[in-house]
Amino acid sequence: MKKIMKVITAVILLASLVLPLSNAKAQTTLESIKEKGQLVVGTSADYPPFEWISIEDGQEEIIGADIDLAQKIADEIGVELVIENMGFDGLIPSLKTNRVDILIAGMGYTEDRAEQVDFSTPYYETTDYFVVHAEDAEQFEDASAFAEKRLGAQKASIQEGIILSEFPDANLTSLGKNNDLIQSLLTNRLDAVLLDEVAAAQFIKQNDGKLVLLEEFPFIDEEAQTGQSVILNKDNEDLLEVINGVVEEMVENGEYDELIEKYIELI
C-alpha cells in the first residue's frame, strides 16, 4: 500500500509540474522578433526592380522596392532588418521551419500556398508575359506556337503553374533563380521564359535589345489576381496587423509605386 501511495504521489507531483507548461501561451512570431531585436526577411534577389543584387565598388547589396518595404516593417516594429537571400522554391520551407520571420519576394496567392501560410494585403499587381530572343519573335504568331517549345519559369512560382496548365506538351525547365533562366535563354538552352511584366522589362533593358516581350500574349492567373503580398506563418494576427498597416499606407499614398519607379531608373 505504501508503494502504491508513493507512486500516486509521484504522479500527482509530475502532473503539477507539467500542467503549467502545457497551459503556457506559445510565443508569437512578433514577440520573438521583438525579443531578438531583428526582423529576418526571406527573399529571392533575382527579381528587379523588386529585389536584386546591386554591385557597387565591388560590394554586393540587396536592393529594391520590396527591400524598402521590409525596412518599413522593421522600423514599425522597432527592430533591425536582416535579409536572407535564397532560391524562390526554398522560401516557404524556410518560413515553415522558422529560419525566417516573413517573406517578401513578389509572391502571389495560390490555393496551395494558402493552405500553408497567410498573406498580407496585396501591395502590387502585374501580368505575366513570355520573353524571347528578338530575332525569334516572329515565330510566335499565336499561343499554339509555344506548345512544344523549351519554356522556362521560376521553380514553385505562379509562372511555372501557368506553363504546366496552359502548355502541358512544352518542355518545361524550372530553376530557382530568374537570373539563371535569362542566362539559359541567352545561351539558347530555352526558347522563352515566362515572367511578370515589370521584372521582364528590366531583364530586357539589361540585355541591350537581345530580348523582347511578347506583349500580344498576356497571361493572367485568375487564382493569383490578388497581387503580390507579404507572406507569414499562420496564426500570427498581431504581426499581420502590423504588416497590413504598413502595406496599406504605402499603397494608399503611392509610396510603393514611387519605389518601383525609383528602382527602375537605377537598373
PDB file of C-alpha atoms in Angstrom:
ATOM      1  CA  MET A   1       0.000   0.000   0.000  1.00  0.00           C
ATOM      2  CA  LYS A   2       2.828   2.395   0.867  1.00  0.00           C
ATOM      3  CA  LYS A   3       4.444   1.717  -2.502  1.00  0.00           C
ATOM      4  CA  ILE A   4       1.139   2.468  -4.274  1.00  0.00           C
ATOM      5  CA  MET A   5       0.755   5.725  -2.360  1.00  0.00           C
ATOM      6  CA  LYS A   6       4.310   6.744  -3.284  1.00  0.00           C
ATOM      7  CA  VAL A   7       3.576   6.112  -6.952  1.00  0.00           C
ATOM      8  CA  ILE A   8       0.337   8.114  -6.801  1.00  0.00           C
ATOM      9  CA  THR A   9       2.121  10.973  -5.031  1.00  0.00           C
ATOM     10  CA  ALA A  10       4.875  10.971  -7.682  1.00  0.00           C
ATOM     11  CA  VAL A  11       2.332  11.064 -10.489  1.00  0.00           C
ATOM     12  CA  ILE A  12       0.474  13.972  -8.900  1.00  0.00           C
ATOM     13  CA  LEU A  13       3.750  15.865  -8.385  1.00  0.00           C
ATOM     14  CA  LEU A  14       4.791  15.270 -12.001  1.00  0.00           C
ATOM     15  CA  ALA A  15       1.395  16.434 -13.274  1.00  0.00           C
ATOM     16  CA  SER A  16       1.632  19.602 -11.217  1.00  0.00           C
ATOM     17  CA  LEU A  17       4.928  20.391 -12.909  1.00  0.00           C
ATOM     18  CA  VAL A  18       3.788  19.598 -16.453  1.00  0.00           C
ATOM     19  CA  LEU A  19       0.376  21.297 -16.452  1.00  0.00           C
ATOM     20  CA  PRO A  20       1.635  24.870 -16.060  1.00  0.00           C
ATOM     21  CA  LEU A  21       3.976  24.284 -19.006  1.00  0.00           C
ATOM     22  CA  SER A  22       1.219  22.890 -21.188  1.00  0.00           C
ATOM     23  CA  ASN A  23      -1.030  25.825 -20.352  1.00  0.00           C
ATOM     24  CA  ALA A  24       1.657  28.399 -21.101  1.00  0.00           C
ATOM     25  CA  LYS A  25       0.909  30.560 -24.105  1.00  0.00           C
ATOM     26  CA  ALA A  26       3.224  29.956 -27.055  1.00  0.00           C
ATOM     27  CA  GLN A  27       5.342  32.937 -28.089  1.00  0.00           C
ATOM     28  CA  THR A  28       4.073  34.633 -31.234  1.00  0.00           C
ATOM     29  CA  THR A  29       6.372  35.499 -34.133  1.00  0.00           C
ATOM     30  CA  LEU A  30       6.023  39.210 -33.333  1.00  0.00           C
ATOM     31  CA  GLU A  31       7.062  38.610 -29.717  1.00  0.00           C
ATOM     32  CA  SER A  32      10.051  36.575 -30.930  1.00  0.00           C
ATOM     33  CA  ILE A  33      11.072  39.341 -33.366  1.00  0.00           C
ATOM     34  CA  LYS A  34      10.974  41.942 -30.595  1.00  0.00           C
ATOM     35  CA  GLU A  35      12.881  39.706 -28.201  1.00  0.00           C
ATOM     36  CA  LYS A  36      15.771  39.053 -30.604  1.00  0.00           C
ATOM     37  CA  GLY A  37      15.711  42.630 -31.947  1.00  0.00           C
ATOM     38  CA  GLN A  38      15.696  41.509 -35.581  1.00  0.00           C
ATOM     39  CA  LEU A  39      13.183  41.003 -38.375  1.00  0.00           C
ATOM     40  CA  VAL A  40      14.560  38.252 -40.624  1.00  0.00           C
ATOM     41  CA  VAL A  41      13.063  38.521 -44.106  1.00  0.00           C
ATOM     42  CA  GLY A  42      13.413  35.819 -46.747  1.00  0.00           C
ATOM     43  CA  THR A  43      13.667  36.873 -50.374  1.00  0.00           C
ATOM     44  CA  SER A  44      14.949  35.714 -53.753  1.00  0.00           C
ATOM     45  CA  ALA A  45      17.094  38.589 -55.006  1.00  0.00           C
ATOM     46  CA  ASP A  46      16.737  37.985 -58.737  1.00  0.00           C
ATOM     47  CA  TYR A  47      13.620  39.993 -59.439  1.00  0.00           C
ATOM     48  CA  PRO A  48      14.361  43.625 -60.359  1.00  0.00           C
ATOM     49  CA  PRO A  49      13.034  46.183 -59.523  1.00  0.00           C
ATOM     50  CA  PHE A  50      11.516  44.380 -56.526  1.00  0.00           C
ATOM     51  CA  GLU A  51      14.706  42.765 -55.187  1.00  0.00           C
ATOM     52  CA  TRP A  52      18.082  42.138 -56.772  1.00  0.00           C
ATOM     53  CA  ILE A  53      21.805  42.235 -56.026  1.00  0.00           C
ATOM     54  CA  SER A  54      23.465  45.531 -56.858  1.00  0.00           C
ATOM     55  CA  ILE A  55      27.270  45.617 -57.113  1.00  0.00           C
ATOM     56  CA  GLU A  56      28.983  48.947 -56.483  1.00  0.00           C
ATOM     57  CA  ASP A  57      32.727  49.327 -55.934  1.00  0.00           C
ATOM     58  CA  GLY A  58      32.983  45.548 -55.666  1.00  0.00           C
ATOM     59  CA  GLN A  59      30.442  45.412 -52.836  1.00  0.00           C
ATOM     60  CA  GLU A  60      27.199  43.449 -53.133  1.00  0.00           C
ATOM     61  CA  GLU A  61      23.968  44.853 -51.706  1.00  0.00           C
ATOM     62  CA  ILE A  62      20.420  43.557 -51.994  1.00  0.00           C
ATOM     63  CA  ILE A  63      18.183  46.450 -53.000  1.00  0.00           C
ATOM     64  CA  GLY A  64      14.721  47.045 -54.456  1.00  0.00           C
ATOM     65  CA  ALA A  65      11.187  48.137 -53.668  1.00  0.00           C
ATOM     66  CA  ASP A  66      10.480  45.025 -51.598  1.00  0.00           C
ATOM     67  CA  ILE A  67      13.597  45.613 -49.514  1.00  0.00           C
ATOM     68  CA  ASP A  68      12.423  49.143 -48.723  1.00  0.00           C
ATOM     69  CA  LEU A  69       9.034  47.690 -47.774  1.00  0.00           C
ATOM     70  CA  ALA A  70      10.801  45.230 -45.468  1.00  0.00           C
ATOM     71  CA  GLN A  71      12.727  48.100 -43.869  1.00  0.00           C
ATOM     72  CA  LYS A  72       9.472  49.997 -43.257  1.00  0.00           C
ATOM     73  CA  ILE A  73       8.018  46.963 -41.460  1.00  0.00           C
ATOM     74  CA  ALA A  74      11.172  46.537 -39.363  1.00  0.00           C
ATOM     75  CA  ASP A  75      11.092  50.233 -38.456  1.00  0.00           C
ATOM     76  CA  GLU A  76       7.428  49.970 -37.451  1.00  0.00           C
ATOM     77  CA  ILE A  77       8.269  47.086 -35.102  1.00  0.00           C
ATOM     78  CA  GLY A  78      11.394  48.881 -33.887  1.00  0.00           C
ATOM     79  CA  VAL A  79      13.992  46.253 -34.790  1.00  0.00           C
ATOM     80  CA  GLU A  80      16.944  45.696 -37.145  1.00  0.00           C
ATOM     81  CA  LEU A  81      16.268  44.315 -40.634  1.00  0.00           C
ATOM     82  CA  VAL A  82      18.126  41.166 -41.730  1.00  0.00           C
ATOM     83  CA  ILE A  83      17.731  39.873 -45.298  1.00  0.00           C
ATOM     84  CA  GLU A  84      18.150  36.157 -46.112  1.00  0.00           C
ATOM     85  CA  ASN A  85      18.613  35.549 -49.836  1.00  0.00           C
ATOM     86  CA  MET A  86      17.739  32.122 -51.283  1.00  0.00           C
ATOM     87  CA  GLY A  87      16.164  30.327 -54.226  1.00  0.00           C
ATOM     88  CA  PHE A  88      12.466  31.049 -54.700  1.00  0.00           C
ATOM     89  CA  ASP A  89      11.497  27.411 -54.122  1.00  0.00           C
ATOM     90  CA  GLY A  90      13.208  27.483 -50.715  1.00  0.00           C
ATOM     91  CA  LEU A  91      11.258  30.447 -49.364  1.00  0.00           C
ATOM     92  CA  ILE A  92       8.160  28.784 -47.920  1.00  0.00           C
ATOM     93  CA  PRO A  93      10.136  25.840 -46.451  1.00  0.00           C
ATOM     94  CA  SER A  94      12.425  28.368 -44.722  1.00  0.00           C
ATOM     95  CA  LEU A  95       9.409  30.199 -43.327  1.00  0.00           C
ATOM     96  CA  LYS A  96       7.783  26.981 -42.128  1.00  0.00           C
ATOM     97  CA  THR A  97      10.964  25.964 -40.279  1.00  0.00           C
ATOM     98  CA  ASN A  98      11.329  29.454 -38.745  1.00  0.00           C
ATOM     99  CA  ARG A  99      14.623  30.206 -40.468  1.00  0.00           C
ATOM    100  CA  VAL A 100      12.992  33.499 -41.451  1.00  0.00           C
ATOM    101  CA  ASP A 101      10.149  35.507 -39.904  1.00  0.00           C
ATOM    102  CA  ILE A 102       8.377  36.651 -43.084  1.00  0.00           C
ATOM    103  CA  LEU A 103       8.779  36.502 -46.858  1.00  0.00           C
ATOM    104  CA  ILE A 104       8.832  39.474 -49.237  1.00  0.00           C
ATOM    105  CA  ALA A 105       9.633  38.210 -52.708  1.00  0.00           C
ATOM    106  CA  GLY A 106       6.911  39.248 -55.120  1.00  0.00           C
ATOM    107  CA  MET A 107       4.895  36.221 -54.075  1.00  0.00           C
ATOM    108  CA  GLY A 108       1.222  35.996 -55.022  1.00  0.00           C
ATOM    109  CA  TYR A 109      -1.718  33.987 -53.769  1.00  0.00           C
ATOM    110  CA  THR A 110      -2.358  30.369 -54.738  1.00  0.00           C
ATOM    111  CA  GLU A 111      -4.621  27.867 -53.024  1.00  0.00           C
ATOM    112  CA  ASP A 112      -1.671  25.577 -52.318  1.00  0.00           C
ATOM    113  CA  ARG A 113       0.266  28.370 -50.624  1.00  0.00           C
ATOM    114  CA  ALA A 114      -2.826  29.485 -48.696  1.00  0.00           C
ATOM    115  CA  GLU A 115      -3.010  26.049 -47.073  1.00  0.00           C
ATOM    116  CA  GLN A 116       0.435  26.646 -45.584  1.00  0.00           C
ATOM    117  CA  VAL A 117       0.808  30.379 -44.943  1.00  0.00           C
ATOM    118  CA  ASP A 118      -1.039  33.677 -44.570  1.00  0.00           C
ATOM    119  CA  PHE A 119      -0.976  36.677 -46.916  1.00  0.00           C
ATOM    120  CA  SER A 120      -0.921  40.385 -46.222  1.00  0.00           C
ATOM    121  CA  THR A 121      -2.992  42.945 -48.065  1.00  0.00           C
ATOM    122  CA  PRO A 122      -1.596  42.908 -51.649  1.00  0.00           C
ATOM    123  CA  TYR A 123       0.859  45.655 -52.499  1.00  0.00           C
ATOM    124  CA  TYR A 124       1.374  45.247 -56.268  1.00  0.00           C
ATOM    125  CA  GLU A 125      -0.300  43.615 -59.282  1.00  0.00           C
ATOM    126  CA  THR A 126       1.279  42.585 -62.590  1.00  0.00           C
ATOM    127  CA  THR A 127       0.597  40.487 -65.705  1.00  0.00           C
ATOM    128  CA  ASP A 128       2.878  37.727 -66.998  1.00  0.00           C
ATOM    129  CA  TYR A 129       4.459  37.628 -70.467  1.00  0.00           C
ATOM    130  CA  PHE A 130       6.939  35.481 -72.346  1.00  0.00           C
ATOM    131  CA  VAL A 131      10.400  36.876 -73.029  1.00  0.00           C
ATOM    132  CA  VAL A 132      12.133  35.573 -76.176  1.00  0.00           C
ATOM    133  CA  HIS A 133      15.106  36.360 -78.405  1.00  0.00           C
ATOM    134  CA  ALA A 134      14.344  39.420 -80.506  1.00  0.00           C
ATOM    135  CA  GLU A 135      15.276  37.524 -83.667  1.00  0.00           C
ATOM    136  CA  ASP A 136      12.819  34.720 -82.815  1.00  0.00           C
ATOM    137  CA  ALA A 137       9.778  36.871 -82.008  1.00  0.00           C
ATOM    138  CA  GLU A 138       8.109  36.289 -85.385  1.00  0.00           C
ATOM    139  CA  GLN A 139       7.974  32.540 -84.727  1.00  0.00           C
ATOM    140  CA  PHE A 140       5.309  33.118 -82.093  1.00  0.00           C
ATOM    141  CA  GLU A 141       2.325  34.129 -84.197  1.00  0.00           C
ATOM    142  CA  ASP A 142      -0.200  32.694 -81.733  1.00  0.00           C
ATOM    143  CA  ALA A 143      -0.279  30.905 -78.385  1.00  0.00           C
ATOM    144  CA  SER A 144      -0.110  27.475 -80.064  1.00  0.00           C
ATOM    145  CA  ALA A 145       3.469  28.270 -81.109  1.00  0.00           C
ATOM    146  CA  PHE A 146       4.585  27.707 -77.506  1.00  0.00           C
ATOM    147  CA  ALA A 147       3.183  24.170 -77.331  1.00  0.00           C
ATOM    148  CA  GLU A 148       6.366  22.163 -77.899  1.00  0.00           C
ATOM    149  CA  LYS A 149       8.954  24.823 -77.134  1.00  0.00           C
ATOM    150  CA  ARG A 150      11.547  24.813 -74.351  1.00  0.00           C
ATOM    151  CA  LEU A 151       9.865  27.061 -71.794  1.00  0.00           C
ATOM    152  CA  GLY A 152      11.342  28.339 -68.551  1.00  0.00           C
ATOM    153  CA  ALA A 153       9.858  29.544 -65.277  1.00  0.00           C
ATOM    154  CA  GLN A 154      10.988  30.040 -61.721  1.00  0.00           C
ATOM    155  CA  LYS A 155      10.613  26.923 -59.614  1.00  0.00           C
ATOM    156  CA  ALA A 156       7.498  26.907 -57.371  1.00  0.00           C
ATOM    157  CA  SER A 157       6.239  30.131 -58.980  1.00  0.00           C
ATOM    158  CA  ILE A 158       2.851  31.093 -60.394  1.00  0.00           C
ATOM    159  CA  GLN A 159       4.501  31.261 -63.819  1.00  0.00           C
ATOM    160  CA  GLU A 160       5.522  27.622 -63.515  1.00  0.00           C
ATOM    161  CA  GLY A 161       1.906  26.731 -62.765  1.00  0.00           C
ATOM    162  CA  ILE A 162       0.679  28.672 -65.814  1.00  0.00           C
ATOM    163  CA  ILE A 163       3.010  26.755 -68.135  1.00  0.00           C
ATOM    164  CA  LEU A 164       2.041  23.407 -66.643  1.00  0.00           C
ATOM    165  CA  SER A 165      -1.625  24.272 -67.088  1.00  0.00           C
ATOM    166  CA  GLU A 166      -1.597  26.029 -70.454  1.00  0.00           C
ATOM    167  CA  PHE A 167       1.235  24.183 -72.235  1.00  0.00           C
ATOM    168  CA  PRO A 168       1.347  20.586 -70.969  1.00  0.00           C
ATOM    169  CA  ASP A 169       3.242  19.460 -74.105  1.00  0.00           C
ATOM    170  CA  ALA A 170       6.014  22.020 -73.704  1.00  0.00           C
ATOM    171  CA  ASN A 171       9.462  21.119 -72.384  1.00  0.00           C
ATOM    172  CA  LEU A 172       9.451  22.941 -69.053  1.00  0.00           C
ATOM    173  CA  THR A 173      12.629  23.934 -67.242  1.00  0.00           C
ATOM    174  CA  SER A 174      12.132  25.220 -63.698  1.00  0.00           C
ATOM    175  CA  LEU A 175      15.058  26.939 -61.997  1.00  0.00           C
ATOM    176  CA  GLY A 176      15.378  28.595 -58.610  1.00  0.00           C
ATOM    177  CA  LYS A 177      16.651  31.950 -59.894  1.00  0.00           C
ATOM    178  CA  ASN A 178      15.283  34.196 -62.649  1.00  0.00           C
ATOM    179  CA  ASN A 179      18.859  35.229 -63.498  1.00  0.00           C
ATOM    180  CA  ASP A 180      19.633  31.612 -64.394  1.00  0.00           C
ATOM    181  CA  LEU A 181      16.523  31.407 -66.578  1.00  0.00           C
ATOM    182  CA  ILE A 182      17.529  34.517 -68.515  1.00  0.00           C
ATOM    183  CA  GLN A 183      21.059  33.177 -68.933  1.00  0.00           C
ATOM    184  CA  SER A 184      19.621  29.906 -70.263  1.00  0.00           C
ATOM    185  CA  LEU A 185      17.532  31.905 -72.738  1.00  0.00           C
ATOM    186  CA  LEU A 186      20.522  33.962 -73.868  1.00  0.00           C
ATOM    187  CA  THR A 187      22.598  30.804 -74.427  1.00  0.00           C
ATOM    188  CA  ASN A 188      19.813  29.129 -76.427  1.00  0.00           C
ATOM    189  CA  ARG A 189      19.012  26.455 -73.857  1.00  0.00           C
ATOM    190  CA  LEU A 190      15.465  27.853 -73.655  1.00  0.00           C
ATOM    191  CA  ASP A 191      13.125  29.304 -76.275  1.00  0.00           C
ATOM    192  CA  ALA A 192      11.082  31.507 -73.928  1.00  0.00           C
ATOM    193  CA  VAL A 193      10.856  32.475 -70.259  1.00  0.00           C
ATOM    194  CA  LEU A 194       7.611  33.469 -68.536  1.00  0.00           C
ATOM    195  CA  LEU A 195       7.988  36.451 -66.193  1.00  0.00           C
ATOM    196  CA  ASP A 196       5.848  39.209 -64.795  1.00  0.00           C
ATOM    197  CA  GLU A 197       5.903  42.281 -66.995  1.00  0.00           C
ATOM    198  CA  VAL A 198       7.838  44.573 -64.648  1.00  0.00           C
ATOM    199  CA  ALA A 199      10.701  42.163 -63.996  1.00  0.00           C
ATOM    200  CA  ALA A 200      10.718  41.094 -67.656  1.00  0.00           C
ATOM    201  CA  ALA A 201      11.155  44.713 -68.776  1.00  0.00           C
ATOM    202  CA  GLN A 202      14.221  45.080 -66.563  1.00  0.00           C
ATOM    203  CA  PHE A 203      15.908  41.935 -67.891  1.00  0.00           C
ATOM    204  CA  ILE A 204      15.227  43.160 -71.434  1.00  0.00           C
ATOM    205  CA  LYS A 205      16.721  46.549 -70.546  1.00  0.00           C
ATOM    206  CA  GLN A 206      19.833  44.898 -69.116  1.00  0.00           C
ATOM    207  CA  ASN A 207      20.478  42.911 -72.289  1.00  0.00           C
ATOM    208  CA  ASP A 208      20.705  45.654 -74.919  1.00  0.00           C
ATOM    209  CA  GLY A 209      17.929  44.674 -77.308  1.00  0.00           C
ATOM    210  CA  LYS A 210      18.735  40.951 -77.435  1.00  0.00           C
ATOM    211  CA  LEU A 211      15.401  40.066 -75.829  1.00  0.00           C
ATOM    212  CA  VAL A 212      11.812  41.218 -76.341  1.00  0.00           C
ATOM    213  CA  LEU A 213       8.486  40.940 -74.548  1.00  0.00           C
ATOM    214  CA  LEU A 214       5.667  39.203 -76.424  1.00  0.00           C
ATOM    215  CA  GLU A 215       3.020  41.756 -75.483  1.00  0.00           C
ATOM    216  CA  GLU A 216       0.327  40.113 -77.602  1.00  0.00           C
ATOM    217  CA  PHE A 217       0.237  37.097 -75.274  1.00  0.00           C
ATOM    218  CA  PRO A 218      -0.570  38.233 -71.713  1.00  0.00           C
ATOM    219  CA  PHE A 219      -1.144  35.537 -69.125  1.00  0.00           C
ATOM    220  CA  ILE A 220      -3.227  36.317 -66.071  1.00  0.00           C
ATOM    221  CA  ASP A 221      -3.550  33.582 -63.479  1.00  0.00           C
ATOM    222  CA  GLU A 222      -7.123  34.013 -62.223  1.00  0.00           C
ATOM    223  CA  GLU A 223      -6.230  32.447 -58.886  1.00  0.00           C
ATOM    224  CA  ALA A 224      -3.389  34.898 -58.326  1.00  0.00           C
ATOM    225  CA  GLN A 225      -5.177  38.119 -59.268  1.00  0.00           C
ATOM    226  CA  THR A 226      -4.978  39.389 -55.709  1.00  0.00           C
ATOM    227  CA  GLY A 227      -1.390  40.505 -56.416  1.00  0.00           C
ATOM    228  CA  GLN A 228       1.890  40.290 -54.538  1.00  0.00           C
ATOM    229  CA  SER A 229       1.811  40.055 -50.762  1.00  0.00           C
ATOM    230  CA  VAL A 230       3.987  39.727 -47.692  1.00  0.00           C
ATOM    231  CA  ILE A 231       3.898  36.106 -46.514  1.00  0.00           C
ATOM    232  CA  LEU A 232       3.926  34.892 -42.910  1.00  0.00           C
ATOM    233  CA  ASN A 233       3.140  31.778 -40.935  1.00  0.00           C
ATOM    234  CA  LYS A 234      -0.448  31.193 -39.900  1.00  0.00           C
ATOM    235  CA  ASP A 235      -1.877  32.220 -36.520  1.00  0.00           C
ATOM    236  CA  ASN A 236       0.139  35.434 -36.224  1.00  0.00           C
ATOM    237  CA  GLU A 237      -2.643  38.018 -36.221  1.00  0.00           C
ATOM    238  CA  ASP A 238      -0.611  40.568 -34.260  1.00  0.00           C
ATOM    239  CA  LEU A 239       2.211  40.515 -36.814  1.00  0.00           C
ATOM    240  CA  LEU A 240      -0.236  40.507 -39.730  1.00  0.00           C
ATOM    241  CA  GLU A 241      -1.909  43.628 -38.323  1.00  0.00           C
ATOM    242  CA  VAL A 242       1.435  45.459 -38.215  1.00  0.00           C
ATOM    243  CA  ILE A 243       2.351  44.377 -41.752  1.00  0.00           C
ATOM    244  CA  ASN A 244      -1.045  45.312 -43.186  1.00  0.00           C
ATOM    245  CA  GLY A 245      -0.826  48.721 -41.577  1.00  0.00           C
ATOM    246  CA  VAL A 246       2.490  49.430 -43.311  1.00  0.00           C
ATOM    247  CA  VAL A 247       1.427  47.929 -46.655  1.00  0.00           C
ATOM    248  CA  GLU A 248      -1.903  49.728 -46.821  1.00  0.00           C
ATOM    249  CA  GLU A 249      -0.325  53.094 -46.017  1.00  0.00           C
ATOM    250  CA  MET A 250       2.361  52.640 -48.713  1.00  0.00           C
ATOM    251  CA  VAL A 251      -0.214  51.590 -51.315  1.00  0.00           C
ATOM    252  CA  GLU A 252      -2.727  54.316 -50.488  1.00  0.00           C
ATOM    253  CA  ASN A 253      -0.209  57.174 -50.513  1.00  0.00           C
ATOM    254  CA  GLY A 254       1.504  55.880 -53.665  1.00  0.00           C
ATOM    255  CA  GLU A 255       4.827  55.298 -51.945  1.00  0.00           C
ATOM    256  CA  TYR A 256       5.258  51.743 -53.203  1.00  0.00           C
ATOM    257  CA  ASP A 257       4.619  52.756 -56.838  1.00  0.00           C
ATOM    258  CA  GLU A 258       7.184  55.533 -56.396  1.00  0.00           C
ATOM    259  CA  LEU A 259       9.709  52.971 -55.182  1.00  0.00           C
ATOM    260  CA  ILE A 260       9.132  50.866 -58.295  1.00  0.00           C
ATOM    261  CA  GLU A 261       9.835  53.886 -60.494  1.00  0.00           C
ATOM    262  CA  LYS A 262      12.895  54.797 -58.411  1.00  0.00           C
ATOM    263  CA  TYR A 263      14.477  51.375 -58.782  1.00  0.00           C
ATOM    264  CA  ILE A 264      13.612  51.027 -62.471  1.00  0.00           C
ATOM    265  CA  GLU A 265      15.749  54.130 -63.065  1.00  0.00           C
ATOM    266  CA  LEU A 266      18.665  52.500 -61.207  1.00  0.00           C
ATOM    267  CA  ILE A 267      18.721  49.356 -63.340  1.00  0.00           C
TER     268      ILE A 267
END
